[in-house]
Amino acid sequence: MYAIDQQNDHRTQQRAKLYRDTYPAFARWSEGYGVIQHRDETQVRVFDLCQQLLCTGRFKQIDEVLDILSAADRLASASMWLVVHMTYSNRVNFNGSALDADDFKSNPQGHTGGSLNMVPAYAGYMVANRLAGITRSWLMGQGHCVAAIDAVNVLLQNLYPEQAERYPLSEQGLTQLARDFYSYAMADDGRPGVPLGSHVNPQTAGGLIEGGYLGFAELQYVHMPLPGERLVAFLSDGAFEEQRGSDWASRWWRAEDCGLVTPVMIANGRRIDQRSTMYQQGGLSWFYEHLEQNDFHPIAIDGRDPAAFIWGIFESEARLEACSAHIREGHMHYPVKLPYLIAETEKGYGFYGAGTNAAHGTPLPGNPGSDERSRNLFNEHAAKLFLPRS
């Protein structure tokens, strides 16, 4: 088995190099941006996706697709940069200059690590919509990771009117966004004083579920899209066992009743002090076997790369469409093996403290407003995510 895997790895490396050597635009995209990097496996998958988009007539030149994919890298990096500012700072500098002690919140809050992990996922979802020319629905079991959704939407100005007015794409607008996050502001009538929340809420663009009750998204997602609709469901490894029943999702799906659904597990590891059965039983290896035994088709992707999510969404939908066609023609029977993306990453990837228990909340060792070491760490690691304005 090892020899076969090694041969496959070598073949993947060979193919990726061939594509880079043949297409200059592909080589430029393959370099990634900052902490957003593309593994050889993802490069090969993305090249195949580019060919599919050309064959279906969505685009005429591969360079058009690659320009959009390169923009996805930069969107993800800038959104991660904005997420850490939303947690820690009262000020956003468009020029990327270091922040001073007075620029930080007195009480920084946020589920920073999970939000950082959700950025490539949601950015990939948005770009997958752009490439397909359609708008898919989405839901997120990790409602506390809403900073990722708001950061991407603000940078794209994909906002409700009240948000667009308060958070324009300017230094002032992004600074206001950072100040409003976890501000708990209330209006005189007792309603929220700002169009922003700590969890998914009615002003989170397109949000279908608050996500605070662990396991509810996992239980509901397969029933939600109607025929002709598409849904991407971002799921939590920590919520996997909270509400049992999601194991049966593949047996419930019927093309006659449901639209195309893409479950995506953000596998970043639950908090160290909250070990779940998944990790006690053997981690992701056990989970892959569990999914296969329950009639899913698990597909591993790089959870640090928006391009991996883009490919995964298209691949999942294509597999379901192919199965549906075979069933209509009498060549297959239900249930089908429901594609299930597993986005492997580490908690808080891209910023200080990644992979640690602290990354679940506020990863820096102290408050940058009063601790010089934490302030220096913030400025150092935020600089790696910064995207200069062209």
PDB file of N, CA and C in Angstrom, residues 169-268:
ATOM      1  N   LEU A 169     -16.371  50.032   2.387  1.00  0.00           N
ATOM      2  CA  LEU A 169     -15.023  49.514   2.196  1.00  0.00           C
ATOM      3  C   LEU A 169     -14.031  50.665   2.252  1.00  0.00           C
ATOM      4  N   SER A 170     -13.769  51.087   3.469  1.00  0.00           N
ATOM      5  CA  SER A 170     -12.854  52.196   3.726  1.00  0.00           C
ATOM      6  C   SER A 170     -12.204  51.949   5.074  1.00  0.00           C
ATOM      7  N   GLU A 171     -11.172  52.713   5.376  1.00  0.00           N
ATOM      8  CA  GLU A 171     -10.519  52.561   6.674  1.00  0.00           C
ATOM      9  C   GLU A 171     -11.502  52.851   7.806  1.00  0.00           C
ATOM     10  N   GLN A 172     -12.334  53.859   7.611  1.00  0.00           N
ATOM     11  CA  GLN A 172     -13.331  54.193   8.624  1.00  0.00           C
ATOM     12  C   GLN A 172     -14.368  53.080   8.770  1.00  0.00           C
ATOM     13  N   GLY A 173     -14.804  52.525   7.631  1.00  0.00           N
ATOM     14  CA  GLY A 173     -15.815  51.470   7.677  1.00  0.00           C
ATOM     15  C   GLY A 173     -15.312  50.207   8.355  1.00  0.00           C
ATOM     16  N   LEU A 174     -14.079  49.792   8.054  1.00  0.00           N
ATOM     17  CA  LEU A 174     -13.531  48.588   8.668  1.00  0.00           C
ATOM     18  C   LEU A 174     -13.205  48.823  10.140  1.00  0.00           C
ATOM     19  N   THR A 175     -12.782  50.035  10.467  1.00  0.00           N
ATOM     20  CA  THR A 175     -12.564  50.368  11.873  1.00  0.00           C
ATOM     21  C   THR A 175     -13.872  50.274  12.657  1.00  0.00           C
ATOM     22  N   GLN A 176     -14.963  50.757  12.066  1.00  0.00           N
ATOM     23  CA  GLN A 176     -16.267  50.668  12.724  1.00  0.00           C
ATOM     24  C   GLN A 176     -16.684  49.214  12.917  1.00  0.00           C
ATOM     25  N   LEU A 177     -16.395  48.385  11.916  1.00  0.00           N
ATOM     26  CA  LEU A 177     -16.694  46.955  12.021  1.00  0.00           C
ATOM     27  C   LEU A 177     -15.959  46.344  13.211  1.00  0.00           C
ATOM     28  N   ALA A 178     -14.665  46.633  13.330  1.00  0.00           N
ATOM     29  CA  ALA A 178     -13.876  46.087  14.437  1.00  0.00           C
ATOM     30  C   ALA A 178     -14.409  46.571  15.787  1.00  0.00           C
ATOM     31  N   ARG A 179     -14.786  47.833  15.862  1.00  0.00           N
ATOM     32  CA  ARG A 179     -15.299  48.378  17.128  1.00  0.00           C
ATOM     33  C   ARG A 179     -16.655  47.792  17.498  1.00  0.00           C
ATOM     34  N   ASP A 180     -17.470  47.499  16.495  1.00  0.00           N
ATOM     35  CA  ASP A 180     -18.804  46.966  16.770  1.00  0.00           C
ATOM     36  C   ASP A 180     -18.780  45.501  17.185  1.00  0.00           C
ATOM     37  N   PHE A 181     -17.751  44.759  16.773  1.00  0.00           N
ATOM     38  CA  PHE A 181     -17.718  43.323  17.046  1.00  0.00           C
ATOM     39  C   PHE A 181     -17.576  43.070  18.542  1.00  0.00           C
ATOM     40  N   TYR A 182     -18.528  42.331  19.096  1.00  0.00           N
ATOM     41  CA  TYR A 182     -18.582  42.049  20.530  1.00  0.00           C
ATOM     42  C   TYR A 182     -18.685  43.326  21.365  1.00  0.00           C
ATOM     43  N   SER A 183     -19.321  44.350  20.809  1.00  0.00           N
ATOM     44  CA  SER A 183     -19.501  45.586  21.582  1.00  0.00           C
ATOM     45  C   SER A 183     -20.709  45.508  22.505  1.00  0.00           C
ATOM     46  N   TYR A 184     -21.642  44.601  22.210  1.00  0.00           N
ATOM     47  CA  TYR A 184     -22.874  44.443  22.989  1.00  0.00           C
ATOM     48  C   TYR A 184     -23.712  45.724  23.008  1.00  0.00           C
ATOM     49  N   ALA A 185     -23.556  46.545  21.983  1.00  0.00           N
ATOM     50  CA  ALA A 185     -24.282  47.821  21.942  1.00  0.00           C
ATOM     51  C   ALA A 185     -25.792  47.579  21.850  1.00  0.00           C
ATOM     52  N   MET A 186     -26.551  48.370  22.607  1.00  0.00           N
ATOM     53  CA  MET A 186     -28.006  48.265  22.618  1.00  0.00           C
ATOM     54  C   MET A 186     -28.620  49.620  22.289  1.00  0.00           C
ATOM     55  N   ALA A 187     -29.692  49.599  21.520  1.00  0.00           N
ATOM     56  CA  ALA A 187     -30.439  50.819  21.225  1.00  0.00           C
ATOM     57  C   ALA A 187     -31.398  51.123  22.386  1.00  0.00           C
ATOM     58  N   ASP A 188     -31.996  52.304  22.354  1.00  0.00           N
ATOM     59  CA  ASP A 188     -32.893  52.721  23.438  1.00  0.00           C
ATOM     60  C   ASP A 188     -34.107  51.816  23.566  1.00  0.00           C
ATOM     61  N   ASP A 189     -34.506  51.189  22.467  1.00  0.00           N
ATOM     62  CA  ASP A 189     -35.683  50.318  22.520  1.00  0.00           C
ATOM     63  C   ASP A 189     -35.335  48.883  22.910  1.00  0.00           C
ATOM     64  N   GLY A 190     -34.078  48.645  23.265  1.00  0.00           N
ATOM     65  CA  GLY A 190     -33.665  47.321  23.707  1.00  0.00           C
ATOM     66  C   GLY A 190     -33.200  46.399  22.614  1.00  0.00           C
ATOM     67  N   ARG A 191     -33.267  46.865  21.382  1.00  0.00           N
ATOM     68  CA  ARG A 191     -32.788  46.058  20.267  1.00  0.00           C
ATOM     69  C   ARG A 191     -31.279  46.227  20.102  1.00  0.00           C
ATOM     70  N   PRO A 192     -30.628  45.301  19.370  1.00  0.00           N
ATOM     71  CA  PRO A 192     -29.195  45.466  19.128  1.00  0.00           C
ATOM     72  C   PRO A 192     -28.901  46.823  18.503  1.00  0.00           C
ATOM     73  N   GLY A 193     -27.849  47.463  18.975  1.00  0.00           N
ATOM     74  CA  GLY A 193     -27.524  48.812  18.518  1.00  0.00           C
ATOM     75  C   GLY A 193     -26.690  48.846  17.262  1.00  0.00           C
ATOM     76  N   VAL A 194     -26.178  47.680  16.818  1.00  0.00           N
ATOM     77  CA  VAL A 194     -25.355  47.623  15.610  1.00  0.00           C
ATOM     78  C   VAL A 194     -25.787  46.420  14.781  1.00  0.00           C
ATOM     79  N   PRO A 195     -25.621  46.482  13.457  1.00  0.00           N
ATOM     80  CA  PRO A 195     -26.027  45.356  12.604  1.00  0.00           C
ATOM     81  C   PRO A 195     -24.952  44.279  12.538  1.00  0.00           C
ATOM     82  N   LEU A 196     -24.576  43.763  13.694  1.00  0.00           N
ATOM     83  CA  LEU A 196     -23.488  42.798  13.806  1.00  0.00           C
ATOM     84  C   LEU A 196     -23.710  42.006  15.078  1.00  0.00           C
ATOM     85  N   GLY A 197     -23.333  40.739  15.073  1.00  0.00           N
ATOM     86  CA  GLY A 197     -23.530  39.927  16.259  1.00  0.00           C
ATOM     87  C   GLY A 197     -22.365  38.996  16.512  1.00  0.00           C
ATOM     88  N   SER A 198     -22.377  38.333  17.671  1.00  0.00           N
ATOM     89  CA  SER A 198     -21.332  37.377  18.014  1.00  0.00           C
ATOM     90  C   SER A 198     -21.591  36.017  17.401  1.00  0.00           C
ATOM     91  N   HIS A 199     -22.823  35.789  16.933  1.00  0.00           N
ATOM     92  CA  HIS A 199     -23.208  34.560  16.251  1.00  0.00           C
ATOM     93  C   HIS A 199     -23.967  34.926  14.973  1.00  0.00           C
ATOM     94  N   VAL A 200     -24.196  33.940  14.124  1.00  0.00           N
ATOM     95  CA  VAL A 200     -25.005  34.163  12.930  1.00  0.00           C
ATOM     96  C   VAL A 200     -26.360  34.713  13.357  1.00  0.00           C
ATOM     97  N   ASN A 201     -26.804  35.755  12.663  1.00  0.00           N
ATOM     98  CA  ASN A 201     -28.034  36.451  13.053  1.00  0.00           C
ATOM     99  C   ASN A 201     -28.758  36.913  11.790  1.00  0.00           C
ATOM    100  N   PRO A 202     -29.931  37.544  11.925  1.00  0.00           N
ATOM    101  CA  PRO A 202     -30.687  37.939  10.727  1.00  0.00           C
ATOM    102  C   PRO A 202     -29.945  38.882   9.796  1.00  0.00           C
ATOM    103  N   GLN A 203     -28.885  39.530  10.281  1.00  0.00           N
ATOM    104  CA  GLN A 203     -28.131  40.441   9.427  1.00  0.00           C
ATOM    105  C   GLN A 203     -26.853  39.820   8.886  1.00  0.00           C
ATOM    106  N   THR A 204     -26.698  38.513   9.088  1.00  0.00           N
ATOM    107  CA  THR A 204     -25.588  37.786   8.475  1.00  0.00           C
ATOM    108  C   THR A 204     -26.047  37.318   7.104  1.00  0.00           C
ATOM    109  N   ALA A 205     -25.439  37.829   6.068  1.00  0.00           N
ATOM    110  CA  ALA A 205     -25.944  37.631   4.699  1.00  0.00           C
ATOM    111  C   ALA A 205     -26.193  36.160   4.390  1.00  0.00           C
ATOM    112  N   GLY A 206     -27.444  35.826   4.168  1.00  0.00           N
ATOM    113  CA  GLY A 206     -27.800  34.480   3.734  1.00  0.00           C
ATOM    114  C   GLY A 206     -27.808  33.431   4.817  1.00  0.00           C
ATOM    115  N   GLY A 207     -27.582  33.794   6.076  1.00  0.00           N
ATOM    116  CA  GLY A 207     -27.523  32.805   7.151  1.00  0.00           C
ATOM    117  C   GLY A 207     -28.857  32.091   7.334  1.00  0.00           C
ATOM    118  N   LEU A 208     -28.830  30.760   7.475  1.00  0.00           N
ATOM    119  CA  LEU A 208     -30.043  29.972   7.619  1.00  0.00           C
ATOM    120  C   LEU A 208     -30.245  29.432   9.022  1.00  0.00           C
ATOM    121  N   ILE A 209     -29.188  29.457   9.833  1.00  0.00           N
ATOM    122  CA  ILE A 209     -29.277  28.856  11.157  1.00  0.00           C
ATOM    123  C   ILE A 209     -28.286  29.569  12.062  1.00  0.00           C
ATOM    124  N   GLU A 210     -28.661  29.765  13.325  1.00  0.00           N
ATOM    125  CA  GLU A 210     -27.795  30.487  14.249  1.00  0.00           C
ATOM    126  C   GLU A 210     -26.533  29.687  14.559  1.00  0.00           C
ATOM    127  N   GLY A 211     -26.657  28.379  14.645  1.00  0.00           N
ATOM    128  CA  GLY A 211     -25.484  27.534  14.795  1.00  0.00           C
ATOM    129  C   GLY A 211     -24.993  27.358  16.211  1.00  0.00           C
ATOM    130  N   GLY A 212     -25.665  27.952  17.181  1.00  0.00           N
ATOM    131  CA  GLY A 212     -25.176  27.867  18.543  1.00  0.00           C
ATOM    132  C   GLY A 212     -25.511  26.556  19.236  1.00  0.00           C
ATOM    133  N   TYR A 213     -26.498  25.828  18.726  1.00  0.00           N
ATOM    134  CA  TYR A 213     -26.897  24.556  19.334  1.00  0.00           C
ATOM    135  C   TYR A 213     -26.186  23.433  18.594  1.00  0.00           C
ATOM    136  N   LEU A 214     -25.179  22.865  19.240  1.00  0.00           N
ATOM    137  CA  LEU A 214     -24.297  21.922  18.564  1.00  0.00           C
ATOM    138  C   LEU A 214     -25.054  20.718  18.030  1.00  0.00           C
ATOM    139  N   GLY A 215     -24.836  20.423  16.767  1.00  0.00           N
ATOM    140  CA  GLY A 215     -25.400  19.244  16.141  1.00  0.00           C
ATOM    141  C   GLY A 215     -26.676  19.482  15.371  1.00  0.00           C
ATOM    142  N   PHE A 216     -27.332  20.638  15.565  1.00  0.00           N
ATOM    143  CA  PHE A 216     -28.586  20.878  14.854  1.00  0.00           C
ATOM    144  C   PHE A 216     -28.361  21.029  13.352  1.00  0.00           C
ATOM    145  N   ALA A 217     -27.302  21.729  12.960  1.00  0.00           N
ATOM    146  CA  ALA A 217     -27.009  21.881  11.536  1.00  0.00           C
ATOM    147  C   ALA A 217     -26.736  20.521  10.902  1.00  0.00           C
ATOM    148  N   GLU A 218     -25.994  19.662  11.623  1.00  0.00           N
ATOM    149  CA  GLU A 218     -25.668  18.332  11.113  1.00  0.00           C
ATOM    150  C   GLU A 218     -26.924  17.498  10.890  1.00  0.00           C
ATOM    151  N   LEU A 219     -27.917  17.733  11.719  1.00  0.00           N
ATOM    152  CA  LEU A 219     -29.150  16.952  11.645  1.00  0.00           C
ATOM    153  C   LEU A 219     -30.078  17.440  10.537  1.00  0.00           C
ATOM    154  N   GLN A 220     -30.059  18.739  10.240  1.00  0.00           N
ATOM    155  CA  GLN A 220     -31.055  19.328   9.351  1.00  0.00           C
ATOM    156  C   GLN A 220     -30.609  19.487   7.902  1.00  0.00           C
ATOM    157  N   TYR A 221     -29.303  19.614   7.664  1.00  0.00           N
ATOM    158  CA  TYR A 221     -28.859  20.135   6.370  1.00  0.00           C
ATOM    159  C   TYR A 221     -29.361  19.348   5.174  1.00  0.00           C
ATOM    160  N   VAL A 222     -29.439  18.024   5.272  1.00  0.00           N
ATOM    161  CA  VAL A 222     -29.782  17.226   4.100  1.00  0.00           C
ATOM    162  C   VAL A 222     -31.229  17.448   3.670  1.00  0.00           C
ATOM    163  N   HIS A 223     -32.089  17.918   4.593  1.00  0.00           N
ATOM    164  CA  HIS A 223     -33.501  18.129   4.290  1.00  0.00           C
ATOM    165  C   HIS A 223     -33.797  19.533   3.750  1.00  0.00           C
ATOM    166  N   MET A 224     -32.844  20.429   3.781  1.00  0.00           N
ATOM    167  CA  MET A 224     -33.155  21.845   3.580  1.00  0.00           C
ATOM    168  C   MET A 224     -33.290  22.284   2.119  1.00  0.00           C
ATOM    169  N   PRO A 225     -32.415  21.909   1.200  1.00  0.00           N
ATOM    170  CA  PRO A 225     -32.576  22.406  -0.187  1.00  0.00           C
ATOM    171  C   PRO A 225     -33.662  21.636  -0.936  1.00  0.00           C
ATOM    172  N   LEU A 226     -34.486  22.350  -1.656  1.00  0.00           N
ATOM    173  CA  LEU A 226     -35.509  21.734  -2.492  1.00  0.00           C
ATOM    174  C   LEU A 226     -34.907  21.372  -3.850  1.00  0.00           C
ATOM    175  N   PRO A 227     -35.568  20.490  -4.612  1.00  0.00           N
ATOM    176  CA  PRO A 227     -35.053  20.168  -5.946  1.00  0.00           C
ATOM    177  C   PRO A 227     -34.798  21.437  -6.753  1.00  0.00           C
ATOM    178  N   GLY A 228     -33.644  21.482  -7.392  1.00  0.00           N
ATOM    179  CA  GLY A 228     -33.253  22.668  -8.144  1.00  0.00           C
ATOM    180  C   GLY A 228     -32.421  23.650  -7.347  1.00  0.00           C
ATOM    181  N   GLU A 229     -32.365  23.466  -6.014  1.00  0.00           N
ATOM    182  CA  GLU A 229     -31.561  24.330  -5.156  1.00  0.00           C
ATOM    183  C   GLU A 229     -30.261  23.634  -4.772  1.00  0.00           C
ATOM    184  N   ARG A 230     -29.319  24.422  -4.262  1.00  0.00           N
ATOM    185  CA  ARG A 230     -28.024  23.880  -3.834  1.00  0.00           C
ATOM    186  C   ARG A 230     -27.675  24.478  -2.474  1.00  0.00           C
ATOM    187  N   LEU A 231     -27.086  23.656  -1.629  1.00  0.00           N
ATOM    188  CA  LEU A 231     -26.736  24.075  -0.280  1.00  0.00           C
ATOM    189  C   LEU A 231     -25.344  23.564   0.074  1.00  0.00           C
ATOM    190  N   VAL A 232     -24.538  24.439   0.662  1.00  0.00           N
ATOM    191  CA  VAL A 232     -23.256  24.039   1.244  1.00  0.00           C
ATOM    192  C   VAL A 232     -23.389  24.158   2.755  1.00  0.00           C
ATOM    193  N   ALA A 233     -23.143  23.051   3.465  1.00  0.00           N
ATOM    194  CA  ALA A 233     -23.303  23.015   4.923  1.00  0.00           C
ATOM    195  C   ALA A 233     -21.934  22.862   5.568  1.00  0.00           C
ATOM    196  N   PHE A 234     -21.509  23.904   6.289  1.00  0.00           N
ATOM    197  CA  PHE A 234     -20.240  23.855   7.014  1.00  0.00           C
ATOM    198  C   PHE A 234     -20.504  23.277   8.402  1.00  0.00           C
ATOM    199  N   LEU A 235     -19.874  22.157   8.694  1.00  0.00           N
ATOM    200  CA  LEU A 235     -20.159  21.406   9.900  1.00  0.00           C
ATOM    201  C   LEU A 235     -18.942  21.369  10.824  1.00  0.00           C
ATOM    202  N   SER A 236     -19.188  21.085  12.081  1.00  0.00           N
ATOM    203  CA  SER A 236     -18.156  21.138  13.113  1.00  0.00           C
ATOM    204  C   SER A 236     -17.799  19.742  13.603  1.00  0.00           C
ATOM    205  N   ASP A 237     -16.503  19.473  13.715  1.00  0.00           N
ATOM    206  CA  ASP A 237     -16.109  18.185  14.286  1.00  0.00           C
ATOM    207  C   ASP A 237     -16.475  18.122  15.763  1.00  0.00           C
ATOM    208  N   GLY A 238     -16.488  19.257  16.441  1.00  0.00           N
ATOM    209  CA  GLY A 238     -16.872  19.279  17.847  1.00  0.00           C
ATOM    210  C   GLY A 238     -18.340  19.000  18.061  1.00  0.00           C
ATOM    211  N   ALA A 239     -19.175  19.295  17.051  1.00  0.00           N
ATOM    212  CA  ALA A 239     -20.619  19.093  17.176  1.00  0.00           C
ATOM    213  C   ALA A 239     -21.063  17.744  16.644  1.00  0.00           C
ATOM    214  N   PHE A 240     -20.128  16.980  16.102  1.00  0.00           N
ATOM    215  CA  PHE A 240     -20.450  15.738  15.397  1.00  0.00           C
ATOM    216  C   PHE A 240     -21.352  14.818  16.203  1.00  0.00           C
ATOM    217  N   GLU A 241     -21.100  14.674  17.503  1.00  0.00           N
ATOM    218  CA  GLU A 241     -21.833  13.686  18.289  1.00  0.00           C
ATOM    219  C   GLU A 241     -22.893  14.298  19.204  1.00  0.00           C
ATOM    220  N   GLU A 242     -23.133  15.608  19.074  1.00  0.00           N
ATOM    221  CA  GLU A 242     -24.042  16.260  20.013  1.00  0.00           C
ATOM    222  C   GLU A 242     -25.502  15.880  19.777  1.00  0.00           C
ATOM    223  N   GLN A 243     -25.914  15.828  18.507  1.00  0.00           N
ATOM    224  CA  GLN A 243     -27.293  15.459  18.174  1.00  0.00           C
ATOM    225  C   GLN A 243     -27.227  14.294  17.195  1.00  0.00           C
ATOM    226  N   ARG A 244     -27.431  13.108  17.684  1.00  0.00           N
ATOM    227  CA  ARG A 244     -27.314  11.935  16.834  1.00  0.00           C
ATOM    228  C   ARG A 244     -28.418  11.914  15.787  1.00  0.00           C
ATOM    229  N   GLY A 245     -28.120  11.300  14.669  1.00  0.00           N
ATOM    230  CA  GLY A 245     -29.073  11.208  13.561  1.00  0.00           C
ATOM    231  C   GLY A 245     -28.460  11.619  12.250  1.00  0.00           C
ATOM    232  N   SER A 246     -27.412  12.433  12.308  1.00  0.00           N
ATOM    233  CA  SER A 246     -26.790  12.893  11.068  1.00  0.00           C
ATOM    234  C   SER A 246     -26.122  11.744  10.313  1.00  0.00           C
ATOM    235  N   ASP A 247     -25.835  10.633  10.999  1.00  0.00           N
ATOM    236  CA  ASP A 247     -25.241   9.481  10.329  1.00  0.00           C
ATOM    237  C   ASP A 247     -26.159   8.918   9.237  1.00  0.00           C
ATOM    238  N   TRP A 248     -27.446   9.237   9.337  1.00  0.00           N
ATOM    239  CA  TRP A 248     -28.424   8.687   8.401  1.00  0.00           C
ATOM    240  C   TRP A 248     -28.666   9.605   7.198  1.00  0.00           C
ATOM    241  N   ALA A 249     -27.960  10.720   7.121  1.00  0.00           N
ATOM    242  CA  ALA A 249     -28.236  11.708   6.070  1.00  0.00           C
ATOM    243  C   ALA A 249     -28.150  11.115   4.678  1.00  0.00           C
ATOM    244  N   SER A 250     -27.178  10.242   4.443  1.00  0.00           N
ATOM    245  CA  SER A 250     -27.035   9.676   3.100  1.00  0.00           C
ATOM    246  C   SER A 250     -28.231   8.798   2.726  1.00  0.00           C
ATOM    247  N   ARG A 251     -28.877   8.214   3.719  1.00  0.00           N
ATOM    248  CA  ARG A 251     -30.043   7.359   3.440  1.00  0.00           C
ATOM    249  C   ARG A 251     -31.299   8.188   3.191  1.00  0.00           C
ATOM    250  N   TRP A 252     -31.283   9.436   3.656  1.00  0.00           N
ATOM    251  CA  TRP A 252     -32.459  10.297   3.487  1.00  0.00           C
ATOM    252  C   TRP A 252     -32.467  11.014   2.144  1.00  0.00           C
ATOM    253  N   TRP A 253     -31.302  11.227   1.537  1.00  0.00           N
ATOM    254  CA  TRP A 253     -31.248  12.079   0.348  1.00  0.00           C
ATOM    255  C   TRP A 253     -31.885  11.395  -0.859  1.00  0.00           C
ATOM    256  N   ARG A 254     -32.772  12.137  -1.519  1.00  0.00           N
ATOM    257  CA  ARG A 254     -33.421  11.691  -2.761  1.00  0.00           C
ATOM    258  C   ARG A 254     -33.478  12.875  -3.714  1.00  0.00           C
ATOM    259  N   ALA A 255     -33.049  12.698  -4.944  1.00  0.00           N
ATOM    260  CA  ALA A 255     -33.044  13.794  -5.910  1.00  0.00           C
ATOM    261  C   ALA A 255     -34.452  14.310  -6.168  1.00  0.00           C
ATOM    262  N   GLU A 256     -35.454  13.440  -6.009  1.00  0.00           N
ATOM    263  CA  GLU A 256     -36.836  13.855  -6.236  1.00  0.00           C
ATOM    264  C   GLU A 256     -37.326  14.790  -5.138  1.00  0.00           C
ATOM    265  N   ASP A 257     -36.697  14.739  -3.976  1.00  0.00           N
ATOM    266  CA  ASP A 257     -37.135  15.512  -2.820  1.00  0.00           C
ATOM    267  C   ASP A 257     -36.174  16.627  -2.436  1.00  0.00           C
ATOM    268  N   CYS A 258     -34.896  16.470  -2.730  1.00  0.00           N
ATOM    269  CA  CYS A 258     -33.856  17.351  -2.206  1.00  0.00           C
ATOM    270  C   CYS A 258     -33.004  17.930  -3.330  1.00  0.00           C
ATOM    271  N   GLY A 259     -32.486  19.115  -3.083  1.00  0.00           N
ATOM    272  CA  GLY A 259     -31.513  19.688  -4.000  1.00  0.00           C
ATOM    273  C   GLY A 259     -30.124  19.125  -3.743  1.00  0.00           C
ATOM    274  N   LEU A 260     -29.147  19.697  -4.408  1.00  0.00           N
ATOM    275  CA  LEU A 260     -27.765  19.257  -4.239  1.00  0.00           C
ATOM    276  C   LEU A 260     -27.214  19.809  -2.931  1.00  0.00           C
ATOM    277  N   VAL A 261     -26.685  18.940  -2.103  1.00  0.00           N
ATOM    278  CA  VAL A 261     -26.191  19.342  -0.800  1.00  0.00           C
ATOM    279  C   VAL A 261     -24.742  18.896  -0.653  1.00  0.00           C
ATOM    280  N   THR A 262     -23.905  19.792  -0.126  1.00  0.00           N
ATOM    281  CA  THR A 262     -22.487  19.497   0.079  1.00  0.00           C
ATOM    282  C   THR A 262     -22.137  19.698   1.545  1.00  0.00           C
ATOM    283  N   PRO A 263     -22.067  18.617   2.331  1.00  0.00           N
ATOM    284  CA  PRO A 263     -21.594  18.754   3.705  1.00  0.00           C
ATOM    285  C   PRO A 263     -20.075  18.915   3.735  1.00  0.00           C
ATOM    286  N   VAL A 264     -19.601  19.860   4.552  1.00  0.00           N
ATOM    287  CA  VAL A 264     -18.171  20.134   4.668  1.00  0.00           C
ATOM    288  C   VAL A 264     -17.804  20.138   6.151  1.00  0.00           C
ATOM    289  N   MET A 265     -17.053  19.146   6.586  1.00  0.00           N
ATOM    290  CA  MET A 265     -16.577  19.098   7.963  1.00  0.00           C
ATOM    291  C   MET A 265     -15.304  19.919   8.087  1.00  0.00           C
ATOM    292  N   ILE A 266     -15.318  20.948   8.941  1.00  0.00           N
ATOM    293  CA  ILE A 266     -14.104  21.712   9.239  1.00  0.00           C
ATOM    294  C   ILE A 266     -13.380  20.959  10.353  1.00  0.00           C
ATOM    295  N   ALA A 267     -12.407  20.156   9.979  1.00  0.00           N
ATOM    296  CA  ALA A 267     -11.737  19.264  10.927  1.00  0.00           C
ATOM    297  C   ALA A 267     -10.508  19.956  11.501  1.00  0.00           C
ATOM    298  N   ASN A 268     -10.753  20.788  12.505  1.00  0.00           N
ATOM    299  CA  ASN A 268      -9.653  21.531  13.122  1.00  0.00           C
ATOM    300  C   ASN A 268      -9.373  21.085  14.554  1.00  0.00           C
TER     301      ASN A 268
END
